[in-house]
Amino acid sequence: IPVDPFDLVIFGGTGDLSRRKILPGLYRRFRDGQMPEGARIIGAARSDLDDEGFRDFVEEAVRSFVSKRKCDPETLAAFRKTLFFVQVDALGDDGWAELKDRSKPDRVQAFYFSVGPRLFGPIAERLHTKGIAGPQARIVVEKPFGHDIETARALNATLAEHFDESQIYRIDHYLGKETVQNLMALRFGNMLFEPLWNAQYVDHIQITVAETVGVEGRGDYYDKSGAMRDMVQNHLMQLLCLTAMEPPSKFDSDAVRDEKLKIIRALDPIAPEDLVRGQYAGDDETASYLADAETDSSDTESFVAMKLHIANWRWNGTPFYLRTGKRLKARMSEIVVRFKEPPHSIFEADTGQSANELSIRLQPNEGMDLKVTIKEPGPGGMRLIDVPLDMTFADALGEELADSPDAYERLIMDVIRGNQTLFMRGDEVEAAWAWTDPIIEDWERRRDKPTVYEPFSTGPEEALMLLHKDGRRWREIR
Ligand code: BG6
């Protein structure tokens, strides 16, 4: 969808997220012809840079994080012309007059707050008091959106003093992932799945987000958060909502977000025995969590697994098992829908029949497979085997089509287009905290200690038991 010339102002424009994700993503959009003539990217930060200095900074970022094949000199030179820089002190007065001089309040203005949450309020306020934000201004804020419900409410209230909810874009980059959006296409664009997508036909659902990385370099932030705040409250919660929600009446921001909110509000409180926490150990070659977090002792979890119930008609009695962790065996995110076995088997007992399983692979090897039961070919009688109907996007659509935009670039373009569907609404974020807060408070009250697990494993043994005791098993992390 073509867009009019816009201004994107990145506060924290020389920071890590900007360097790794935002700027390389914008370059890719520019290269694909999605940035209209006259669009500008304005870096705003405390760094002592001018336009040329920022252009050099961005060129280095692009060369480091975009494939060489896409870094041709002509495109880079043209991209540099879209870049500008203003030195701004977010908490003071310096730089704001220059930012005002350079701004064009009659166009779409996106202000990306790639800074710590304590600067959200001061920046939002100055954008108004200094007369920078025009009628088409919107702001983009990053996670963590609060540390608990109190801080999230306070942040929402601060932003609401200066901007309307329709101007606030809270990023959860998981919503920008191609396969996450595909989940909605799969559910609501096909007749095949939706009639079966309920407690009557689904035995259980698993959501796994496994990472091999540890918390190295981010220990300071992470040790105060843990997996529950860092991953479950936002990314896993969003995946759960998209998997479990009712069909929205249309693919529009409030219709989708209303349905997601209903799921969060329908979550039953979770029993302590349905929760497992872990913290990774080290070995000869790999640092432990404590070493990565640069601390002698910590009760913060780098792994969490849980069993959830959604108290509504559709899901009554169907458990949702969620797990996420760092320093696990493989980087793998997937959603698995395990269907029930047929109610009556007409085949002999030892034929090896089992249940259908739909697995949606978010990353890597984006795609999905559906395990179906067929007759084993050959003359040996009616023996059944399971085979996957496999659709790896790269195979089905070709590498170029499957090489889809990164989550950040897609989400930034949605901000420019004014489409909030893939962003979290204030009430959604608060509802997610309202559900996670009591769990975290209970751990803190009981001084709960996470179980130590081997690096590059599947996490603590108890996480496997969480399913085993229900006669189920996790899909392998591979
Ligand atoms: C971030 C978390 O939001 O998501 C990180 O803060 C985590 O701890 C990251 O590593 C995972 O994102 P992705 O896109 O690599 O799966």
PDB file of C-alpha atoms in Angstrom, residues 148-331:
ATOM      1  CA  ASP A 148       3.938  -4.647  36.764  1.00  0.00           C
ATOM      2  CA  ILE A 149       0.382  -3.362  36.527  1.00  0.00           C
ATOM      3  CA  GLU A 150       1.076  -0.238  38.585  1.00  0.00           C
ATOM      4  CA  THR A 151       3.961   0.931  36.417  1.00  0.00           C
ATOM      5  CA  ALA A 152       2.103  -0.011  33.227  1.00  0.00           C
ATOM      6  CA  ARG A 153      -0.927   2.020  34.347  1.00  0.00           C
ATOM      7  CA  ALA A 154       1.289   4.950  35.199  1.00  0.00           C
ATOM      8  CA  LEU A 155       2.951   4.781  31.769  1.00  0.00           C
ATOM      9  CA  ASN A 156      -0.406   4.567  30.017  1.00  0.00           C
ATOM     10  CA  ALA A 157      -1.624   7.555  32.021  1.00  0.00           C
ATOM     11  CA  THR A 158       1.493   9.586  31.177  1.00  0.00           C
ATOM     12  CA  LEU A 159       1.207   8.878  27.460  1.00  0.00           C
ATOM     13  CA  ALA A 160      -2.538   9.560  27.551  1.00  0.00           C
ATOM     14  CA  GLU A 161      -1.870  13.068  28.868  1.00  0.00           C
ATOM     15  CA  HIS A 162      -0.283  13.927  25.548  1.00  0.00           C
ATOM     16  CA  PHE A 163      -1.559  11.452  22.978  1.00  0.00           C
ATOM     17  CA  ASP A 164      -4.819   9.738  22.149  1.00  0.00           C
ATOM     18  CA  GLU A 165      -4.856   5.921  22.244  1.00  0.00           C
ATOM     19  CA  SER A 166      -5.246   5.961  18.452  1.00  0.00           C
ATOM     20  CA  GLN A 167      -1.815   7.624  18.232  1.00  0.00           C
ATOM     21  CA  ILE A 168       0.006   5.175  20.520  1.00  0.00           C
ATOM     22  CA  TYR A 169       1.730   2.140  18.983  1.00  0.00           C
ATOM     23  CA  ARG A 170       3.018  -0.307  21.625  1.00  0.00           C
ATOM     24  CA  ILE A 171       5.374  -2.690  19.892  1.00  0.00           C
ATOM     25  CA  ASP A 172       5.463  -6.403  20.530  1.00  0.00           C
ATOM     26  CA  HIS A 173       7.779  -7.524  17.767  1.00  0.00           C
ATOM     27  CA  TYR A 174       6.324 -11.044  17.811  1.00  0.00           C
ATOM     28  CA  LEU A 175       3.184  -9.620  16.214  1.00  0.00           C
ATOM     29  CA  GLY A 176       5.301  -8.459  13.282  1.00  0.00           C
ATOM     30  CA  LYS A 177       6.612 -11.930  12.539  1.00  0.00           C
ATOM     31  CA  GLU A 178       5.303 -13.322   9.274  1.00  0.00           C
ATOM     32  CA  THR A 179       4.193 -16.656  10.701  1.00  0.00           C
ATOM     33  CA  VAL A 180       2.428 -15.057  13.638  1.00  0.00           C
ATOM     34  CA  GLN A 181       0.242 -13.148  11.244  1.00  0.00           C
ATOM     35  CA  ASN A 182      -0.124 -16.245   9.181  1.00  0.00           C
ATOM     36  CA  LEU A 183      -1.764 -17.844  12.170  1.00  0.00           C
ATOM     37  CA  MET A 184      -4.733 -15.561  11.629  1.00  0.00           C
ATOM     38  CA  ALA A 185      -4.804 -16.332   7.915  1.00  0.00           C
ATOM     39  CA  LEU A 186      -4.683 -20.025   8.689  1.00  0.00           C
ATOM     40  CA  ARG A 187      -7.463 -19.879  11.249  1.00  0.00           C
ATOM     41  CA  PHE A 188      -9.810 -17.430   9.590  1.00  0.00           C
ATOM     42  CA  GLY A 189      -9.004 -17.845   5.902  1.00  0.00           C
ATOM     43  CA  ASN A 190      -9.690 -21.589   5.785  1.00  0.00           C
ATOM     44  CA  MET A 191     -12.800 -23.600   6.447  1.00  0.00           C
ATOM     45  CA  LEU A 192     -10.748 -26.614   7.399  1.00  0.00           C
ATOM     46  CA  PHE A 193      -9.510 -25.721  10.862  1.00  0.00           C
ATOM     47  CA  GLU A 194     -11.942 -23.416  12.605  1.00  0.00           C
ATOM     48  CA  PRO A 195     -14.791 -25.928  13.073  1.00  0.00           C
ATOM     49  CA  LEU A 196     -12.343 -28.210  14.913  1.00  0.00           C
ATOM     50  CA  TRP A 197     -10.610 -25.435  16.848  1.00  0.00           C
ATOM     51  CA  ASN A 198     -12.228 -26.038  20.231  1.00  0.00           C
ATOM     52  CA  ALA A 199     -12.316 -28.244  23.300  1.00  0.00           C
ATOM     53  CA  GLN A 200     -14.447 -30.854  21.598  1.00  0.00           C
ATOM     54  CA  TYR A 201     -11.742 -31.729  19.079  1.00  0.00           C
ATOM     55  CA  VAL A 202      -8.511 -30.322  20.490  1.00  0.00           C
ATOM     56  CA  ASP A 203      -6.751 -32.347  23.166  1.00  0.00           C
ATOM     57  CA  HIS A 204      -4.267 -29.647  24.116  1.00  0.00           C
ATOM     58  CA  ILE A 205      -2.121 -26.843  22.720  1.00  0.00           C
ATOM     59  CA  GLN A 206       1.600 -26.275  23.231  1.00  0.00           C
ATOM     60  CA  ILE A 207       3.439 -23.012  22.712  1.00  0.00           C
ATOM     61  CA  THR A 208       7.227 -23.131  22.867  1.00  0.00           C
ATOM     62  CA  VAL A 209       9.660 -20.259  22.438  1.00  0.00           C
ATOM     63  CA  ALA A 210      13.115 -21.720  22.963  1.00  0.00           C
ATOM     64  CA  GLU A 211      16.349 -19.792  22.585  1.00  0.00           C
ATOM     65  CA  THR A 212      19.978 -20.871  22.667  1.00  0.00           C
ATOM     66  CA  VAL A 213      21.269 -17.445  23.687  1.00  0.00           C
ATOM     67  CA  GLY A 214      21.794 -16.587  27.331  1.00  0.00           C
ATOM     68  CA  VAL A 215      21.424 -13.192  28.981  1.00  0.00           C
ATOM     69  CA  GLU A 216      25.003 -12.123  28.391  1.00  0.00           C
ATOM     70  CA  GLY A 217      25.352  -8.368  28.130  1.00  0.00           C
ATOM     71  CA  ARG A 218      21.766  -7.763  29.325  1.00  0.00           C
ATOM     72  CA  GLY A 219      22.084  -9.161  32.830  1.00  0.00           C
ATOM     73  CA  ASP A 220      21.338  -5.871  34.452  1.00  0.00           C
ATOM     74  CA  TYR A 221      17.908  -5.582  32.860  1.00  0.00           C
ATOM     75  CA  TYR A 222      17.161  -9.300  32.758  1.00  0.00           C
ATOM     76  CA  ASP A 223      17.893 -10.103  36.377  1.00  0.00           C
ATOM     77  CA  LYS A 224      15.146  -7.691  37.422  1.00  0.00           C
ATOM     78  CA  SER A 225      12.729  -9.191  34.909  1.00  0.00           C
ATOM     79  CA  GLY A 226      13.102 -12.910  34.349  1.00  0.00           C
ATOM     80  CA  ALA A 227      11.380 -14.979  31.680  1.00  0.00           C
ATOM     81  CA  MET A 228       7.898 -14.255  33.016  1.00  0.00           C
ATOM     82  CA  ARG A 229       8.181 -10.509  32.518  1.00  0.00           C
ATOM     83  CA  ASP A 230      10.558 -10.604  29.553  1.00  0.00           C
ATOM     84  CA  MET A 231       8.745 -13.180  27.405  1.00  0.00           C
ATOM     85  CA  VAL A 232       5.488 -14.514  28.860  1.00  0.00           C
ATOM     86  CA  GLN A 233       3.688 -11.279  29.749  1.00  0.00           C
ATOM     87  CA  ASN A 234       4.102 -10.084  26.182  1.00  0.00           C
ATOM     88  CA  HIS A 235       5.259 -12.441  23.421  1.00  0.00           C
ATOM     89  CA  LEU A 236       3.810 -15.729  24.668  1.00  0.00           C
ATOM     90  CA  MET A 237       0.637 -14.024  25.799  1.00  0.00           C
ATOM     91  CA  GLN A 238       0.182 -12.618  22.295  1.00  0.00           C
ATOM     92  CA  LEU A 239       0.747 -16.017  20.713  1.00  0.00           C
ATOM     93  CA  LEU A 240      -1.747 -17.527  23.125  1.00  0.00           C
ATOM     94  CA  CYS A 241      -4.328 -14.867  22.275  1.00  0.00           C
ATOM     95  CA  LEU A 242      -4.015 -15.291  18.531  1.00  0.00           C
ATOM     96  CA  THR A 243      -4.272 -19.056  18.897  1.00  0.00           C
ATOM     97  CA  ALA A 244      -7.239 -19.032  21.235  1.00  0.00           C
ATOM     98  CA  MET A 245      -9.317 -15.952  20.382  1.00  0.00           C
ATOM     99  CA  GLU A 246     -12.747 -15.966  18.776  1.00  0.00           C
ATOM    100  CA  PRO A 247     -12.924 -14.880  15.138  1.00  0.00           C
ATOM    101  CA  PRO A 248     -12.985 -11.069  15.067  1.00  0.00           C
ATOM    102  CA  SER A 249     -15.726  -9.610  12.896  1.00  0.00           C
ATOM    103  CA  LYS A 250     -13.087  -8.043  10.671  1.00  0.00           C
ATOM    104  CA  PHE A 251      -9.339  -7.715  10.452  1.00  0.00           C
ATOM    105  CA  ASP A 252      -9.272  -4.334  12.059  1.00  0.00           C
ATOM    106  CA  SER A 253      -7.386  -3.055  15.049  1.00  0.00           C
ATOM    107  CA  ASP A 254     -10.122  -2.814  17.626  1.00  0.00           C
ATOM    108  CA  ALA A 255     -11.970  -5.932  16.486  1.00  0.00           C
ATOM    109  CA  VAL A 256      -8.789  -8.021  16.821  1.00  0.00           C
ATOM    110  CA  ARG A 257      -7.671  -6.430  20.055  1.00  0.00           C
ATOM    111  CA  ASP A 258     -11.099  -6.801  21.661  1.00  0.00           C
ATOM    112  CA  GLU A 259     -10.945 -10.551  21.049  1.00  0.00           C
ATOM    113  CA  LYS A 260      -7.388 -10.848  22.382  1.00  0.00           C
ATOM    114  CA  LEU A 261      -8.348  -8.974  25.516  1.00  0.00           C
ATOM    115  CA  LYS A 262     -11.210 -11.403  26.185  1.00  0.00           C
ATOM    116  CA  ILE A 263      -8.742 -14.291  26.223  1.00  0.00           C
ATOM    117  CA  ILE A 264      -6.396 -12.614  28.695  1.00  0.00           C
ATOM    118  CA  ARG A 265      -9.319 -11.805  30.940  1.00  0.00           C
ATOM    119  CA  ALA A 266     -10.589 -15.381  30.731  1.00  0.00           C
ATOM    120  CA  LEU A 267      -7.339 -16.925  31.983  1.00  0.00           C
ATOM    121  CA  ASP A 268      -7.829 -18.862  35.200  1.00  0.00           C
ATOM    122  CA  PRO A 269      -5.407 -18.113  38.020  1.00  0.00           C
ATOM    123  CA  ILE A 270      -2.625 -20.606  37.804  1.00  0.00           C
ATOM    124  CA  ALA A 271      -1.908 -23.231  40.469  1.00  0.00           C
ATOM    125  CA  PRO A 272       1.696 -23.356  41.811  1.00  0.00           C
ATOM    126  CA  GLU A 273       2.009 -27.018  40.791  1.00  0.00           C
ATOM    127  CA  ASP A 274       1.283 -26.014  37.196  1.00  0.00           C
ATOM    128  CA  LEU A 275       4.342 -23.755  37.057  1.00  0.00           C
ATOM    129  CA  VAL A 276       7.999 -24.636  36.596  1.00  0.00           C
ATOM    130  CA  ARG A 277      10.875 -22.194  36.832  1.00  0.00           C
ATOM    131  CA  GLY A 278      14.466 -22.802  35.860  1.00  0.00           C
ATOM    132  CA  GLN A 279      17.827 -21.091  35.664  1.00  0.00           C
ATOM    133  CA  TYR A 280      20.618 -22.285  33.395  1.00  0.00           C
ATOM    134  CA  ALA A 281      23.860 -23.671  34.733  1.00  0.00           C
ATOM    135  CA  GLY A 282      27.175 -23.319  32.967  1.00  0.00           C
ATOM    136  CA  ASP A 283      29.736 -25.850  31.831  1.00  0.00           C
ATOM    137  CA  ASP A 284      33.392 -25.795  30.750  1.00  0.00           C
ATOM    138  CA  GLU A 285      32.660 -23.658  27.722  1.00  0.00           C
ATOM    139  CA  THR A 286      29.493 -21.802  28.604  1.00  0.00           C
ATOM    140  CA  ALA A 287      28.891 -19.274  31.339  1.00  0.00           C
ATOM    141  CA  SER A 288      26.118 -19.919  33.831  1.00  0.00           C
ATOM    142  CA  TYR A 289      23.170 -17.578  34.320  1.00  0.00           C
ATOM    143  CA  LEU A 290      24.814 -16.181  37.443  1.00  0.00           C
ATOM    144  CA  ALA A 291      28.035 -15.456  35.555  1.00  0.00           C
ATOM    145  CA  ASP A 292      26.121 -13.873  32.657  1.00  0.00           C
ATOM    146  CA  ALA A 293      24.063 -11.775  35.053  1.00  0.00           C
ATOM    147  CA  GLU A 294      27.254 -10.900  36.957  1.00  0.00           C
ATOM    148  CA  THR A 295      25.834 -11.819  40.326  1.00  0.00           C
ATOM    149  CA  ASP A 296      26.629 -14.341  43.074  1.00  0.00           C
ATOM    150  CA  SER A 297      23.101 -15.355  43.697  1.00  0.00           C
ATOM    151  CA  SER A 298      19.772 -14.752  42.018  1.00  0.00           C
ATOM    152  CA  ASP A 299      16.286 -16.268  42.092  1.00  0.00           C
ATOM    153  CA  THR A 300      15.427 -14.939  38.639  1.00  0.00           C
ATOM    154  CA  GLU A 301      14.150 -17.517  36.158  1.00  0.00           C
ATOM    155  CA  SER A 302      15.611 -17.898  32.682  1.00  0.00           C
ATOM    156  CA  PHE A 303      13.064 -20.626  31.925  1.00  0.00           C
ATOM    157  CA  VAL A 304       9.413 -20.992  32.700  1.00  0.00           C
ATOM    158  CA  ALA A 305       6.836 -23.612  31.786  1.00  0.00           C
ATOM    159  CA  MET A 306       3.171 -23.631  32.728  1.00  0.00           C
ATOM    160  CA  LYS A 307      -0.206 -25.157  32.202  1.00  0.00           C
ATOM    161  CA  LEU A 308      -3.053 -22.739  31.595  1.00  0.00           C
ATOM    162  CA  HIS A 309      -6.793 -22.892  31.382  1.00  0.00           C
ATOM    163  CA  ILE A 310      -8.977 -20.483  29.505  1.00  0.00           C
ATOM    164  CA  ALA A 311     -12.322 -20.278  31.221  1.00  0.00           C
ATOM    165  CA  ASN A 312     -14.713 -19.922  28.296  1.00  0.00           C
ATOM    166  CA  TRP A 313     -17.009 -22.142  26.228  1.00  0.00           C
ATOM    167  CA  ARG A 314     -14.564 -22.794  23.440  1.00  0.00           C
ATOM    168  CA  TRP A 315     -11.698 -23.996  25.587  1.00  0.00           C
ATOM    169  CA  ASN A 316     -13.301 -25.472  28.666  1.00  0.00           C
ATOM    170  CA  GLY A 317     -11.100 -28.437  29.661  1.00  0.00           C
ATOM    171  CA  THR A 318      -8.398 -27.967  27.017  1.00  0.00           C
ATOM    172  CA  PRO A 319      -5.021 -27.236  28.615  1.00  0.00           C
ATOM    173  CA  PHE A 320      -2.558 -24.814  27.049  1.00  0.00           C
ATOM    174  CA  TYR A 321       1.060 -25.611  27.873  1.00  0.00           C
ATOM    175  CA  LEU A 322       3.515 -22.752  27.482  1.00  0.00           C
ATOM    176  CA  ARG A 323       7.284 -22.797  27.870  1.00  0.00           C
ATOM    177  CA  THR A 324      10.098 -20.445  27.104  1.00  0.00           C
ATOM    178  CA  GLY A 325      13.712 -20.375  28.101  1.00  0.00           C
ATOM    179  CA  LYS A 326      17.191 -19.266  27.329  1.00  0.00           C
ATOM    180  CA  ARG A 327      20.229 -21.459  26.743  1.00  0.00           C
ATOM    181  CA  LEU A 328      18.083 -24.340  25.532  1.00  0.00           C
ATOM    182  CA  LYS A 329      18.933 -27.035  23.043  1.00  0.00           C
ATOM    183  CA  ALA A 330      17.846 -25.121  19.936  1.00  0.00           C
ATOM    184  CA  ARG A 331      16.293 -21.887  18.782  1.00  0.00           C
TER     185      ARG A 331
END
